[in-house]
Amino acid sequence: MLTQAQQQAYQTQGHLVLDELFSPQQMQTLRQAALKIVDDFDPESTRSVFSTDNADTNRDHYFLASGDKVRCFFEEEAFSSSGELQQDKSLSINKIGHALHVLSPEFKAFSQSKIISDIAKGLGVIAPEIRQSMYIFKQPKIGGVIRWHQDASYFYTMPMSVVTFWFAIEDATLLNGCLQVDKAGANFPLKEQFKRYPNDSTELVQLTNIKWPANERALPLEVKAGSLVVFNGVLPHFSEANRSDKSRHAFTLHITSAQAQYDKLNWLQAEPVPLTSSSGLLSN
């Protein structure tokens, strides 16, 4: 699936962009499935907000219990000071997580397809398995900042093995908050580990006393819909707020190796889904 040059680029840069790998029809299928979930969602059932600015050590039970469920989380700026939605619920959701790859037929077929398995193995993931899936909306006007972070902080394994698959459902640009990665971050030390203890308290523990890269060192990854960005677990990345009038939908998978030891203090402990080359649920 991947050329030797692509494999080498991934090892050197910590990320790889596969432009317009998937068809508009495939992306539209996922988009419509996500919008149907939101349409069926009762906005009065929760006020759970997703933010990385101040909530890394304050995750609520609704979030912590979502590893094997499909749940909606609001944008931080979705509500007025009195707690009322300021726009339609379809324009208020930050993301859907975290078991779309298991519980949604459309996302399951896509996530557990042969092409995903082949790419993961091509990137060196031995016995890949899906740990988490998310559909991210990055809503117009209110799409929040996602601070610099590393995904291995949340999916800690020994040895480190997590690879993020980031699929552009819509065009991602600087205007609507595209993904940005550290130009020199392929081997950046793991700075933090997010731990969840048996009593459901959480803590963001500093592992390395190092500053996040300056934003000037960020490489914006402006990609067309259907493109796939893959990056390793220690690559620092972030995205700016979306103040434009265009959304920036994306779908993500976090994949680890079954041969690596998955930390018992990782926040998500749902049963992983093994990927095999014979999955065959979807062809590209």
Short mmCIF file of C-alpha atoms in Angstrom, two decimals:
data_model
loop_
_atom_site.label_atom_id
_atom_site.label_comp_id
_atom_site.label_asym_id
_atom_site.label_seq_id
_atom_site.Cartn_x
_atom_site.Cartn_y
_atom_site.Cartn_z
CA MET A 1 0.00 0.00 0.00
CA LEU A 2 2.77 2.46 0.91
CA THR A 3 5.87 3.05 -1.15
CA GLN A 4 9.31 2.86 0.39
CA ALA A 5 9.63 6.63 -0.02
CA GLN A 6 6.39 7.19 1.89
CA GLN A 7 7.49 4.87 4.68
CA GLN A 8 10.79 6.70 4.92
CA ALA A 9 9.06 10.10 4.97
CA TYR A 10 6.87 8.96 7.83
CA GLN A 11 9.86 7.77 9.83
CA THR A 12 11.76 11.00 9.20
CA GLN A 13 8.95 13.54 9.64
CA GLY A 14 6.65 11.72 12.04
CA HIS A 15 3.72 12.20 9.69
CA LEU A 16 2.56 11.41 6.17
CA VAL A 17 -0.14 12.99 3.99
CA LEU A 18 -1.95 10.80 1.47
CA ASP A 19 -3.82 13.30 -0.69
CA GLU A 20 -7.42 12.54 -1.68
CA LEU A 21 -7.02 8.83 -0.96
CA PHE A 22 -10.74 8.34 -0.46
CA SER A 23 -13.61 9.30 -2.73
CA PRO A 24 -16.08 12.14 -2.12
CA GLN A 25 -18.81 9.50 -1.86
CA GLN A 26 -16.97 7.69 0.96
CA MET A 27 -16.53 10.92 2.89
CA GLN A 28 -20.14 11.91 2.31
CA THR A 29 -21.31 8.54 3.70
CA LEU A 30 -19.43 9.21 6.93
CA ARG A 31 -20.64 12.81 7.10
CA GLN A 32 -24.27 11.80 6.71
CA ALA A 33 -23.89 9.07 9.34
CA ALA A 34 -22.46 11.62 11.80
CA LEU A 35 -25.22 14.14 11.10
CA LYS A 36 -27.83 11.41 11.69
CA ILE A 37 -26.30 10.70 15.12
CA VAL A 38 -26.52 14.39 15.97
CA ASP A 39 -30.07 14.57 14.65
CA ASP A 40 -31.06 11.75 17.01
CA PHE A 41 -29.19 13.29 19.95
CA ASP A 42 -31.20 14.95 22.74
CA PRO A 43 -29.33 18.18 23.58
CA GLU A 44 -31.03 18.28 26.98
CA SER A 45 -29.49 14.93 27.97
CA THR A 46 -26.07 16.42 28.78
CA ARG A 47 -24.10 19.62 28.92
CA SER A 48 -20.76 17.86 28.52
CA VAL A 49 -18.28 20.19 26.81
CA PHE A 50 -15.03 19.11 25.17
CA SER A 51 -12.09 21.45 25.58
CA THR A 52 -8.34 20.93 25.83
CA ASP A 53 -7.66 24.37 27.28
CA ASN A 54 -8.73 23.54 30.81
CA ALA A 55 -10.43 20.15 30.96
CA ASP A 56 -7.55 17.70 30.72
CA THR A 57 -7.72 17.08 34.46
CA ASN A 58 -11.46 17.62 34.78
CA ARG A 59 -13.15 15.07 32.55
CA ASP A 60 -16.70 14.29 33.63
CA HIS A 61 -18.26 10.85 33.96
CA TYR A 62 -20.15 11.27 30.67
CA PHE A 63 -16.78 11.53 28.92
CA LEU A 64 -14.91 8.89 30.92
CA ALA A 65 -17.66 6.32 30.34
CA SER A 66 -17.78 6.89 26.57
CA GLY A 67 -15.02 4.49 25.50
CA ASP A 68 -17.51 1.83 24.39
CA LYS A 69 -20.34 4.19 23.45
CA VAL A 70 -21.32 6.80 20.87
CA ARG A 71 -21.77 10.14 22.61
CA CYS A 72 -21.93 13.79 21.56
CA PHE A 73 -19.87 16.55 23.19
CA PHE A 74 -20.55 20.26 22.84
CA GLU A 75 -18.27 23.05 21.72
CA GLU A 76 -17.13 25.22 24.60
CA GLU A 77 -18.76 28.32 23.08
CA ALA A 78 -22.03 26.59 22.21
CA PHE A 79 -23.88 27.99 25.21
CA SER A 80 -24.92 31.45 26.36
CA SER A 81 -24.06 32.73 29.83
CA SER A 82 -27.46 31.43 30.96
CA GLY A 83 -26.73 27.91 29.67
CA GLU A 84 -28.86 27.98 26.51
CA LEU A 85 -27.66 26.81 23.09
CA GLN A 86 -26.86 29.83 20.94
CA GLN A 87 -27.40 28.02 17.63
CA ASP A 88 -28.94 24.82 16.30
CA LYS A 89 -27.59 21.64 17.91
CA SER A 90 -26.15 20.55 14.55
CA LEU A 91 -23.83 23.58 14.78
CA SER A 92 -23.07 23.12 18.47
CA ILE A 93 -21.39 19.70 18.68
CA ASN A 94 -17.60 19.57 19.02
CA LYS A 95 -17.26 15.84 18.42
CA ILE A 96 -18.80 12.37 18.58
CA GLY A 97 -16.85 9.64 20.39
CA HIS A 98 -15.52 7.12 21.03
CA ALA A 99 -16.80 3.78 19.63
CA LEU A 100 -18.08 4.74 16.20
CA HIS A 101 -15.81 2.06 14.72
CA VAL A 102 -17.81 -0.57 16.63
CA LEU A 103 -21.37 0.72 16.96
CA SER A 104 -22.06 2.65 13.74
CA PRO A 105 -22.43 0.45 10.62
CA GLU A 106 -20.99 3.12 8.32
CA PHE A 107 -18.01 3.95 10.51
CA LYS A 108 -17.41 0.28 11.33
CA ALA A 109 -17.23 -0.66 7.64
CA PHE A 110 -14.83 2.18 6.92
CA SER A 111 -12.62 1.78 10.00
CA GLN A 112 -12.25 -1.97 9.80
CA SER A 113 -11.45 -2.02 6.08
CA LYS A 114 -8.44 -3.67 4.51
CA ILE A 115 -6.92 -0.38 3.37
CA ILE A 116 -6.73 0.91 6.95
CA SER A 117 -5.12 -2.33 8.12
CA ASP A 118 -2.62 -2.31 5.26
CA ILE A 119 -1.56 1.30 5.90
CA ALA A 120 -1.12 0.66 9.62
CA LYS A 121 1.08 -2.34 8.93
CA GLY A 122 2.99 -0.38 6.29
CA LEU A 123 3.80 2.18 8.96
CA GLY A 124 5.25 -0.53 11.16
CA VAL A 125 2.35 -1.23 13.52
CA ILE A 126 2.52 -4.94 14.33
CA ALA A 127 -0.90 -6.54 14.92
CA PRO A 128 -2.78 -3.21 14.72
CA GLU A 129 -5.95 -2.69 16.71
CA ILE A 130 -8.32 0.26 16.97
CA ARG A 131 -8.56 1.88 20.38
CA GLN A 132 -10.78 4.87 19.67
CA SER A 133 -12.71 6.70 16.97
CA MET A 134 -13.93 10.30 16.87
CA TYR A 135 -15.87 12.46 14.45
CA ILE A 136 -14.76 16.08 14.86
CA PHE A 137 -16.87 18.99 13.58
CA LYS A 138 -14.72 22.13 14.17
CA GLN A 139 -17.89 24.18 13.89
CA PRO A 140 -18.09 27.51 12.02
CA LYS A 141 -17.46 30.59 14.23
CA ILE A 142 -17.22 28.59 17.50
CA GLY A 143 -14.81 25.74 16.70
CA GLY A 144 -12.40 25.78 19.64
CA VAL A 145 -8.63 25.74 19.84
CA ILE A 146 -7.05 22.32 20.40
CA ARG A 147 -3.82 22.99 22.26
CA TRP A 148 -0.44 21.46 21.48
CA HIS A 149 -0.47 17.82 22.58
CA GLN A 150 0.80 14.32 21.73
CA ASP A 151 -1.58 11.42 21.28
CA ALA A 152 0.71 8.98 23.11
CA SER A 153 -0.18 10.95 26.26
CA TYR A 154 -3.67 9.46 26.05
CA PHE A 155 -2.80 6.07 24.52
CA TYR A 156 0.38 5.19 26.37
CA THR A 157 1.95 1.85 25.45
CA MET A 158 5.31 0.21 26.07
CA PRO A 159 6.92 0.44 23.64
CA MET A 160 5.10 3.44 22.17
CA SER A 161 2.95 2.32 19.29
CA VAL A 162 -0.06 4.60 18.80
CA VAL A 163 -0.60 5.98 15.31
CA THR A 164 -3.32 8.50 14.54
CA PHE A 165 -5.32 8.28 11.32
CA TRP A 166 -6.90 11.67 10.54
CA PHE A 167 -9.35 11.68 7.62
CA ALA A 168 -10.45 14.98 6.09
CA ILE A 169 -14.20 14.74 5.57
CA GLU A 170 -14.17 18.32 4.29
CA ASP A 171 -11.41 20.58 3.00
CA ALA A 172 -9.14 21.69 5.85
CA THR A 173 -7.48 25.11 5.55
CA LEU A 174 -5.82 27.67 7.79
CA LEU A 175 -9.07 29.62 7.77
CA ASN A 176 -11.18 26.82 9.26
CA GLY A 177 -8.58 25.43 11.66
CA CYS A 178 -6.58 22.77 9.83
CA LEU A 179 -4.30 20.36 11.65
CA GLN A 180 -0.81 21.79 12.36
CA VAL A 181 2.22 19.68 13.28
CA ASP A 182 5.71 20.36 14.58
CA LYS A 183 8.12 20.61 11.66
CA ALA A 184 10.87 19.00 13.75
CA GLY A 185 8.80 16.80 16.01
CA ALA A 186 9.24 13.27 14.70
CA ASN A 187 11.19 12.26 17.83
CA PHE A 188 9.94 14.85 20.33
CA PRO A 189 10.08 13.48 23.91
CA LEU A 190 6.74 12.52 25.42
CA LYS A 191 5.89 15.53 27.58
CA GLU A 192 2.76 14.37 29.42
CA GLN A 193 0.68 11.35 30.35
CA PHE A 194 -3.03 11.61 31.04
CA LYS A 195 -3.85 9.13 33.81
CA ARG A 196 -7.21 7.87 35.02
CA TYR A 197 -7.22 6.26 38.44
CA PRO A 198 -9.60 3.55 39.76
CA ASN A 199 -11.74 6.19 41.51
CA ASP A 200 -12.16 8.00 38.14
CA SER A 201 -10.02 10.94 39.18
CA THR A 202 -7.69 12.07 36.40
CA GLU A 203 -4.30 13.72 36.26
CA LEU A 204 -2.11 15.14 33.52
CA VAL A 205 1.36 14.13 34.67
CA GLN A 206 4.48 15.86 33.35
CA LEU A 207 7.01 13.31 32.10
CA THR A 208 9.56 15.62 30.47
CA ASN A 209 10.37 19.20 31.39
CA ILE A 210 10.29 20.61 27.89
CA LYS A 211 8.31 23.43 26.32
CA TRP A 212 5.86 22.92 23.52
CA PRO A 213 7.11 24.13 20.14
CA ALA A 214 6.57 27.78 19.31
CA ASN A 215 3.67 28.25 16.88
CA GLU A 216 6.20 29.57 14.37
CA ARG A 217 7.56 26.02 14.15
CA ALA A 218 4.20 24.63 13.15
CA LEU A 219 3.55 23.17 9.71
CA PRO A 220 -0.08 23.69 8.60
CA LEU A 221 -1.49 20.64 6.84
CA GLU A 222 -4.01 22.11 4.42
CA VAL A 223 -5.65 19.14 2.71
CA LYS A 224 -8.58 18.38 0.45
CA ALA A 225 -11.55 16.26 1.48
CA GLY A 226 -10.74 12.56 1.19
CA SER A 227 -7.12 13.03 2.25
CA LEU A 228 -5.57 11.00 5.05
CA VAL A 229 -2.98 12.33 7.49
CA VAL A 230 -1.19 9.73 9.61
CA PHE A 231 1.19 10.65 12.42
CA ASN A 232 3.01 8.99 15.27
CA GLY A 233 2.09 9.29 18.93
CA VAL A 234 4.87 11.68 19.93
CA LEU A 235 4.42 14.22 17.12
CA PRO A 236 3.23 17.50 18.73
CA HIS A 237 0.20 18.92 16.92
CA PHE A 238 -2.61 21.43 17.45
CA SER A 239 -5.31 23.34 15.63
CA GLU A 240 -6.43 26.95 15.86
CA ALA A 241 -9.99 28.09 16.48
CA ASN A 242 -12.36 28.14 13.55
CA ARG A 243 -13.78 31.65 13.18
CA SER A 244 -14.70 31.21 9.53
CA ASP A 245 -18.15 30.39 8.19
CA LYS A 246 -17.02 26.94 6.99
CA SER A 247 -16.91 23.81 9.13
CA ARG A 248 -13.92 21.44 9.14
CA HIS A 249 -15.25 17.92 9.62
CA ALA A 250 -12.73 15.14 10.23
CA PHE A 251 -12.77 11.52 11.37
CA THR A 252 -9.97 10.04 13.46
CA LEU A 253 -8.80 6.62 14.56
CA HIS A 254 -6.20 5.82 17.19
CA ILE A 255 -4.46 2.54 16.45
CA THR A 256 -2.00 0.68 18.69
CA SER A 257 -0.04 -2.56 18.44
CA ALA A 258 -1.46 -5.63 20.16
CA GLN A 259 2.13 -6.61 20.95
CA ALA A 260 2.71 -3.44 22.99
CA GLN A 261 1.66 -3.19 26.63
CA TYR A 262 -1.34 -0.87 26.93
CA ASP A 263 -1.12 1.13 30.14
CA LYS A 264 -3.72 0.28 32.80
CA LEU A 265 -3.99 3.97 33.68
CA ASN A 266 -4.97 5.11 30.18
CA TRP A 267 -8.35 6.79 30.36
CA LEU A 268 -9.90 4.48 27.75
CA GLN A 269 -10.00 0.79 28.61
CA ALA A 270 -12.59 -0.47 26.10
CA GLU A 271 -11.87 -3.69 24.26
CA PRO A 272 -9.76 -2.94 21.15
CA VAL A 273 -10.78 -4.08 17.67
CA PRO A 274 -8.07 -6.08 15.84
CA LEU A 275 -7.39 -5.14 12.22
CA THR A 276 -6.55 -7.85 9.74
CA SER A 277 -5.72 -7.73 6.05
CA SER A 278 -8.78 -9.87 5.40
CA SER A 279 -11.21 -7.43 7.04
CA GLY A 280 -12.66 -6.67 3.61
CA LEU A 281 -15.59 -4.61 4.89
CA LEU A 282 -14.90 -1.82 2.42
CA SER A 283 -12.88 -1.41 -0.72
CA ASN A 284 -11.41 1.88 -1.75
#
